[in-house]
Amino acid sequence: MANPLHLPSLQLPHAPASLAAGPGNADWPAIPVLPPLLLADGSQPAGQQTSVRACADARALYVRFDCDDRDIWATYTRRDQPIYDEEVVELFIAPGIATPTSYYEIEVSPDGVLFDARIENPTGLRADITVDTSWDCPGIVWQAGRDDQAGRWWAVLVLPWQSIAGSEAPPREWRANFYRIERPRDGQPEYSCWSPTMTEPADFHKPAYFGLLERPVGER
């Protein structure tokens, strides 16, 4: 695939078999960490950093976020509440290598509240976006935990490939982005990305900037 925007790409490593037994498994440190997340405008790394790890097997995509956070907070308690107005980690993902006009938005708060929705974005303009929160990702598993004293929280997502592939067989290649929204109560918010969307103010709904994921070789 031509890559004129120099998008980041990731050949997903094979998931340790132990992760299938439980996403909070201690084998996560064996998975390489992605480069530091950058601010949405691409100007510099985020001040409150996030370590993102991702791996896969034939059944699912596994993602872990570890977040530095001097001021952890969350108030929402129910699935699909607007947790993106507080502090969250996010995964946007779509099958195939073309710039997607439809994709999935998955978020987790520090208290383990999930937001999952199907997005229609035909033009790449926020005014034209449709968000379907009636969609619940089949078979998704998620966990989160926080340590306020240490100033850290984490979240894990397990997404079955078939649940986000639509009616087709899961392809080898995907478009995706990993995000974090950090809102310190004593400072300015930070919007950080694996693949910066080159926007100010920050806008994560720029699918042309989604990075490239490739499932592990040998997985079907």
mmCIF file of C-alpha atoms in Angstrom:
data_model
loop_
_atom_site.group_PDB
_atom_site.id
_atom_site.type_symbol
_atom_site.label_atom_id
_atom_site.label_comp_id
_atom_site.label_asym_id
_atom_site.label_seq_id
_atom_site.Cartn_x
_atom_site.Cartn_y
_atom_site.Cartn_z
ATOM 1 C CA MET A 1 0.000 0.000 0.000
ATOM 2 C CA ALA A 2 1.240 3.512 -0.851
ATOM 3 C CA ASN A 3 1.767 5.503 2.325
ATOM 4 C CA PRO A 4 1.988 9.188 1.331
ATOM 5 C CA LEU A 5 1.128 10.385 4.849
ATOM 6 C CA HIS A 6 3.923 8.223 6.338
ATOM 7 C CA LEU A 7 1.424 6.547 8.617
ATOM 8 C CA PRO A 8 2.726 4.345 11.422
ATOM 9 C CA SER A 9 2.389 0.622 10.883
ATOM 10 C CA LEU A 10 2.479 -2.375 13.182
ATOM 11 C CA GLN A 11 2.998 -6.026 12.379
ATOM 12 C CA LEU A 12 1.048 -7.430 15.302
ATOM 13 C CA PRO A 13 3.063 -9.957 17.314
ATOM 14 C CA HIS A 14 1.552 -13.302 18.214
ATOM 15 C CA ALA A 15 -0.397 -13.106 21.454
ATOM 16 C CA PRO A 16 0.876 -15.353 24.247
ATOM 17 C CA ALA A 17 -1.534 -18.243 24.703
ATOM 18 C CA SER A 18 -2.048 -17.146 28.294
ATOM 19 C CA LEU A 19 -3.807 -13.941 27.187
ATOM 20 C CA ALA A 20 -6.705 -15.936 25.814
ATOM 21 C CA ALA A 21 -7.304 -17.208 29.341
ATOM 22 C CA GLY A 22 -7.522 -13.713 30.816
ATOM 23 C CA PRO A 23 -6.662 -10.265 29.435
ATOM 24 C CA GLY A 24 -5.157 -9.110 32.739
ATOM 25 C CA ASN A 25 -2.477 -11.798 32.477
ATOM 26 C CA ALA A 26 1.034 -10.927 33.652
ATOM 27 C CA ASP A 27 2.541 -11.848 30.253
ATOM 28 C CA TRP A 28 1.813 -8.375 28.862
ATOM 29 C CA PRO A 29 5.387 -7.110 29.529
ATOM 30 C CA ALA A 30 6.603 -9.541 26.855
ATOM 31 C CA ILE A 31 4.722 -7.543 24.199
ATOM 32 C CA PRO A 32 6.700 -4.606 22.740
ATOM 33 C CA VAL A 33 5.523 -1.090 23.575
ATOM 34 C CA LEU A 34 4.551 1.213 20.723
ATOM 35 C CA PRO A 35 6.388 4.548 20.368
ATOM 36 C CA PRO A 36 5.264 7.327 22.729
ATOM 37 C CA LEU A 37 1.908 8.849 21.849
ATOM 38 C CA LEU A 38 2.063 12.289 20.235
ATOM 39 C CA LEU A 39 -0.248 15.236 20.648
ATOM 40 C CA ALA A 40 -2.994 15.345 18.026
ATOM 41 C CA ASP A 41 -1.287 18.164 16.114
ATOM 42 C CA GLY A 42 1.899 16.080 15.867
ATOM 43 C CA SER A 43 4.009 18.756 17.543
ATOM 44 C CA GLN A 44 5.476 16.755 20.433
ATOM 45 C CA PRO A 45 4.997 13.749 22.722
ATOM 46 C CA ALA A 46 2.221 13.971 25.281
ATOM 47 C CA GLY A 47 3.268 15.099 28.749
ATOM 48 C CA GLN A 48 1.164 12.427 30.464
ATOM 49 C CA GLN A 49 2.389 9.389 28.544
ATOM 50 C CA THR A 50 0.620 6.165 27.603
ATOM 51 C CA SER A 51 2.318 2.831 26.928
ATOM 52 C CA VAL A 52 0.338 0.918 24.309
ATOM 53 C CA ARG A 53 0.858 -2.762 23.598
ATOM 54 C CA ALA A 54 -1.029 -4.751 20.953
ATOM 55 C CA CYS A 55 -0.890 -8.354 19.810
ATOM 56 C CA ALA A 56 -3.199 -10.867 18.180
ATOM 57 C CA ASP A 57 -4.059 -14.458 17.527
ATOM 58 C CA ALA A 58 -6.439 -16.063 15.044
ATOM 59 C CA ARG A 59 -9.439 -15.192 17.203
ATOM 60 C CA ALA A 60 -8.889 -11.715 18.577
ATOM 61 C CA LEU A 61 -6.966 -8.467 18.873
ATOM 62 C CA TYR A 62 -5.523 -7.729 22.323
ATOM 63 C CA VAL A 63 -4.644 -4.170 23.373
ATOM 64 C CA ARG A 64 -3.312 -2.823 26.658
ATOM 65 C CA PHE A 65 -2.939 0.830 27.673
ATOM 66 C CA ASP A 66 -0.817 1.868 30.694
ATOM 67 C CA CYS A 67 -1.352 5.530 31.549
ATOM 68 C CA ASP A 68 0.694 7.978 33.588
ATOM 69 C CA ASP A 69 -1.864 10.224 35.293
ATOM 70 C CA ARG A 70 -1.256 12.555 38.211
ATOM 71 C CA ASP A 71 -4.992 13.283 38.559
ATOM 72 C CA ILE A 72 -7.122 10.203 37.785
ATOM 73 C CA TRP A 73 -10.852 10.812 37.712
ATOM 74 C CA ALA A 74 -14.079 9.503 36.209
ATOM 75 C CA THR A 75 -17.754 9.948 37.058
ATOM 76 C CA TYR A 76 -19.690 7.879 34.522
ATOM 77 C CA THR A 77 -20.840 4.396 35.505
ATOM 78 C CA ARG A 78 -22.897 3.015 32.591
ATOM 79 C CA ARG A 79 -21.936 1.641 29.205
ATOM 80 C CA ASP A 80 -22.062 4.132 26.329
ATOM 81 C CA GLN A 81 -22.273 7.208 28.508
ATOM 82 C CA PRO A 82 -20.102 10.046 27.067
ATOM 83 C CA ILE A 83 -16.908 8.997 28.814
ATOM 84 C CA TYR A 84 -14.955 10.803 26.060
ATOM 85 C CA ASP A 85 -15.868 14.020 27.898
ATOM 86 C CA GLU A 86 -13.693 12.832 30.802
ATOM 87 C CA GLU A 87 -10.548 10.652 30.809
ATOM 88 C CA VAL A 88 -10.353 7.669 28.459
ATOM 89 C CA VAL A 89 -8.237 5.500 26.233
ATOM 90 C CA GLU A 90 -9.610 4.745 22.793
ATOM 91 C CA LEU A 91 -9.231 2.422 19.820
ATOM 92 C CA PHE A 92 -10.700 3.293 16.415
ATOM 93 C CA ILE A 93 -10.495 0.396 13.937
ATOM 94 C CA ALA A 94 -11.767 -0.721 10.526
ATOM 95 C CA PRO A 95 -11.086 -3.737 8.277
ATOM 96 C CA GLY A 96 -9.046 -3.299 5.108
ATOM 97 C CA ILE A 97 -6.404 -0.809 4.005
ATOM 98 C CA ALA A 98 -8.517 1.891 2.347
ATOM 99 C CA THR A 99 -9.370 5.077 4.236
ATOM 100 C CA PRO A 100 -12.498 3.938 6.079
ATOM 101 C CA THR A 101 -15.852 5.670 5.926
ATOM 102 C CA SER A 102 -17.191 3.233 8.537
ATOM 103 C CA TYR A 103 -15.269 2.177 11.622
ATOM 104 C CA TYR A 104 -15.621 1.126 15.252
ATOM 105 C CA GLU A 105 -14.902 3.319 18.265
ATOM 106 C CA ILE A 106 -14.031 1.538 21.512
ATOM 107 C CA GLU A 107 -13.199 3.417 24.731
ATOM 108 C CA VAL A 108 -12.528 2.557 28.371
ATOM 109 C CA SER A 109 -12.450 4.871 31.388
ATOM 110 C CA PRO A 110 -10.197 4.520 34.455
ATOM 111 C CA ASP A 111 -13.166 2.978 36.286
ATOM 112 C CA GLY A 112 -13.699 0.359 33.579
ATOM 113 C CA VAL A 113 -16.736 1.889 31.886
ATOM 114 C CA LEU A 114 -16.981 0.881 28.211
ATOM 115 C CA PHE A 115 -18.123 2.944 25.238
ATOM 116 C CA ASP A 116 -18.513 1.050 21.968
ATOM 117 C CA ALA A 117 -20.114 2.445 18.831
ATOM 118 C CA ARG A 118 -20.227 2.069 15.065
ATOM 119 C CA ILE A 119 -19.248 5.250 13.232
ATOM 120 C CA GLU A 120 -20.306 6.397 9.768
ATOM 121 C CA ASN A 121 -17.968 9.124 8.523
ATOM 122 C CA PRO A 122 -18.541 9.497 4.770
ATOM 123 C CA THR A 123 -16.588 12.730 4.250
ATOM 124 C CA GLY A 124 -14.055 12.880 7.080
ATOM 125 C CA LEU A 125 -15.848 15.975 8.395
ATOM 126 C CA ARG A 126 -17.206 15.945 11.935
ATOM 127 C CA ALA A 127 -20.477 17.556 10.809
ATOM 128 C CA ASP A 128 -21.276 14.468 8.710
ATOM 129 C CA ILE A 129 -20.530 11.818 11.355
ATOM 130 C CA THR A 130 -23.221 9.414 12.578
ATOM 131 C CA VAL A 131 -22.617 7.545 15.851
ATOM 132 C CA ASP A 132 -24.547 4.318 16.494
ATOM 133 C CA THR A 133 -24.295 3.485 20.190
ATOM 134 C CA SER A 134 -26.917 0.746 19.845
ATOM 135 C CA TRP A 135 -24.105 -1.454 18.502
ATOM 136 C CA ASP A 136 -22.496 -3.559 21.219
ATOM 137 C CA CYS A 137 -19.326 -5.342 20.151
ATOM 138 C CA PRO A 138 -20.105 -9.083 20.288
ATOM 139 C CA GLY A 139 -17.745 -11.008 22.534
ATOM 140 C CA ILE A 140 -15.696 -8.007 23.651
ATOM 141 C CA VAL A 141 -13.780 -8.360 26.925
ATOM 142 C CA TRP A 142 -12.424 -5.372 28.813
ATOM 143 C CA GLN A 143 -10.798 -4.617 32.147
ATOM 144 C CA ALA A 144 -9.353 -1.551 33.847
ATOM 145 C CA GLY A 145 -7.610 -0.707 37.091
ATOM 146 C CA ARG A 146 -6.217 2.381 38.802
ATOM 147 C CA ASP A 147 -3.585 3.201 41.397
ATOM 148 C CA ASP A 148 -4.185 6.795 42.425
ATOM 149 C CA GLN A 149 -1.232 6.850 44.817
ATOM 150 C CA ALA A 150 1.183 5.766 42.091
ATOM 151 C CA GLY A 151 -0.475 8.030 39.510
ATOM 152 C CA ARG A 152 -1.198 5.248 37.023
ATOM 153 C CA TRP A 153 -4.135 3.438 35.497
ATOM 154 C CA TRP A 154 -4.506 0.743 32.870
ATOM 155 C CA ALA A 155 -7.079 -0.743 30.527
ATOM 156 C CA VAL A 156 -7.215 -3.878 28.397
ATOM 157 C CA LEU A 157 -9.404 -4.662 25.384
ATOM 158 C CA VAL A 158 -9.964 -8.005 23.674
ATOM 159 C CA LEU A 159 -11.855 -7.663 20.373
ATOM 160 C CA PRO A 160 -12.806 -10.793 18.434
ATOM 161 C CA TRP A 161 -11.815 -10.237 14.813
ATOM 162 C CA GLN A 162 -15.124 -11.501 13.520
ATOM 163 C CA SER A 163 -17.009 -8.945 15.627
ATOM 164 C CA ILE A 164 -15.322 -6.037 13.848
ATOM 165 C CA ALA A 165 -14.908 -7.563 10.374
ATOM 166 C CA GLY A 166 -18.571 -7.239 9.398
ATOM 167 C CA SER A 167 -19.967 -9.993 7.220
ATOM 168 C CA GLU A 168 -16.642 -10.776 5.561
ATOM 169 C CA ALA A 169 -13.802 -12.988 6.708
ATOM 170 C CA PRO A 170 -11.344 -10.942 8.807
ATOM 171 C CA PRO A 171 -8.718 -9.469 6.456
ATOM 172 C CA ARG A 172 -4.981 -9.498 7.002
ATOM 173 C CA GLU A 173 -4.707 -5.695 7.055
ATOM 174 C CA TRP A 174 -6.592 -3.111 9.094
ATOM 175 C CA ARG A 175 -6.693 0.635 9.682
ATOM 176 C CA ALA A 176 -6.579 1.743 13.322
ATOM 177 C CA ASN A 177 -5.538 4.427 15.757
ATOM 178 C CA PHE A 178 -4.848 4.393 19.484
ATOM 179 C CA TYR A 179 -5.815 7.475 21.468
ATOM 180 C CA ARG A 180 -5.818 8.939 24.956
ATOM 181 C CA ILE A 181 -7.763 11.857 26.397
ATOM 182 C CA GLU A 182 -6.193 13.208 29.581
ATOM 183 C CA ARG A 183 -8.028 15.983 31.418
ATOM 184 C CA PRO A 184 -6.159 17.145 34.538
ATOM 185 C CA ARG A 185 -8.419 19.191 36.745
ATOM 186 C CA ASP A 186 -5.590 21.672 37.318
ATOM 187 C CA GLY A 187 -4.454 22.128 33.724
ATOM 188 C CA GLN A 188 -5.142 21.906 30.017
ATOM 189 C CA PRO A 189 -6.381 18.645 28.455
ATOM 190 C CA GLU A 190 -4.089 16.505 26.319
ATOM 191 C CA TYR A 191 -5.296 14.593 23.272
ATOM 192 C CA SER A 192 -2.659 12.083 22.209
ATOM 193 C CA CYS A 193 -2.427 9.627 19.330
ATOM 194 C CA TRP A 194 -0.374 6.781 17.923
ATOM 195 C CA SER A 195 -0.893 8.384 14.509
ATOM 196 C CA PRO A 196 -1.395 12.146 14.946
ATOM 197 C CA THR A 197 -4.463 13.478 13.154
ATOM 198 C CA MET A 198 -2.732 16.834 12.550
ATOM 199 C CA THR A 199 -5.633 18.820 13.979
ATOM 200 C CA GLU A 200 -5.882 21.800 16.324
ATOM 201 C CA PRO A 201 -8.202 21.755 18.125
ATOM 202 C CA ALA A 202 -7.843 17.998 18.385
ATOM 203 C CA ASP A 203 -10.162 15.807 16.323
ATOM 204 C CA PHE A 204 -9.711 12.039 16.451
ATOM 205 C CA HIS A 205 -12.286 11.368 13.703
ATOM 206 C CA LYS A 206 -9.808 11.715 10.847
ATOM 207 C CA PRO A 207 -9.685 8.196 9.344
ATOM 208 C CA ALA A 208 -7.206 9.196 6.627
ATOM 209 C CA TYR A 209 -4.636 9.327 9.442
ATOM 210 C CA PHE A 210 -5.431 5.916 10.923
ATOM 211 C CA GLY A 211 -2.297 3.789 11.067
ATOM 212 C CA LEU A 212 -1.844 0.318 9.589
ATOM 213 C CA LEU A 213 -2.150 -2.981 11.447
ATOM 214 C CA GLU A 214 -1.282 -6.384 10.035
ATOM 215 C CA ARG A 215 -2.361 -9.603 11.684
ATOM 216 C CA PRO A 216 0.384 -12.086 12.576
ATOM 217 C CA VAL A 217 1.765 -14.229 9.794
ATOM 218 C CA GLY A 218 0.284 -17.707 9.940
ATOM 219 C CA GLU A 219 -2.957 -16.637 11.648
ATOM 220 C CA ARG A 220 -6.189 -17.196 9.765
#
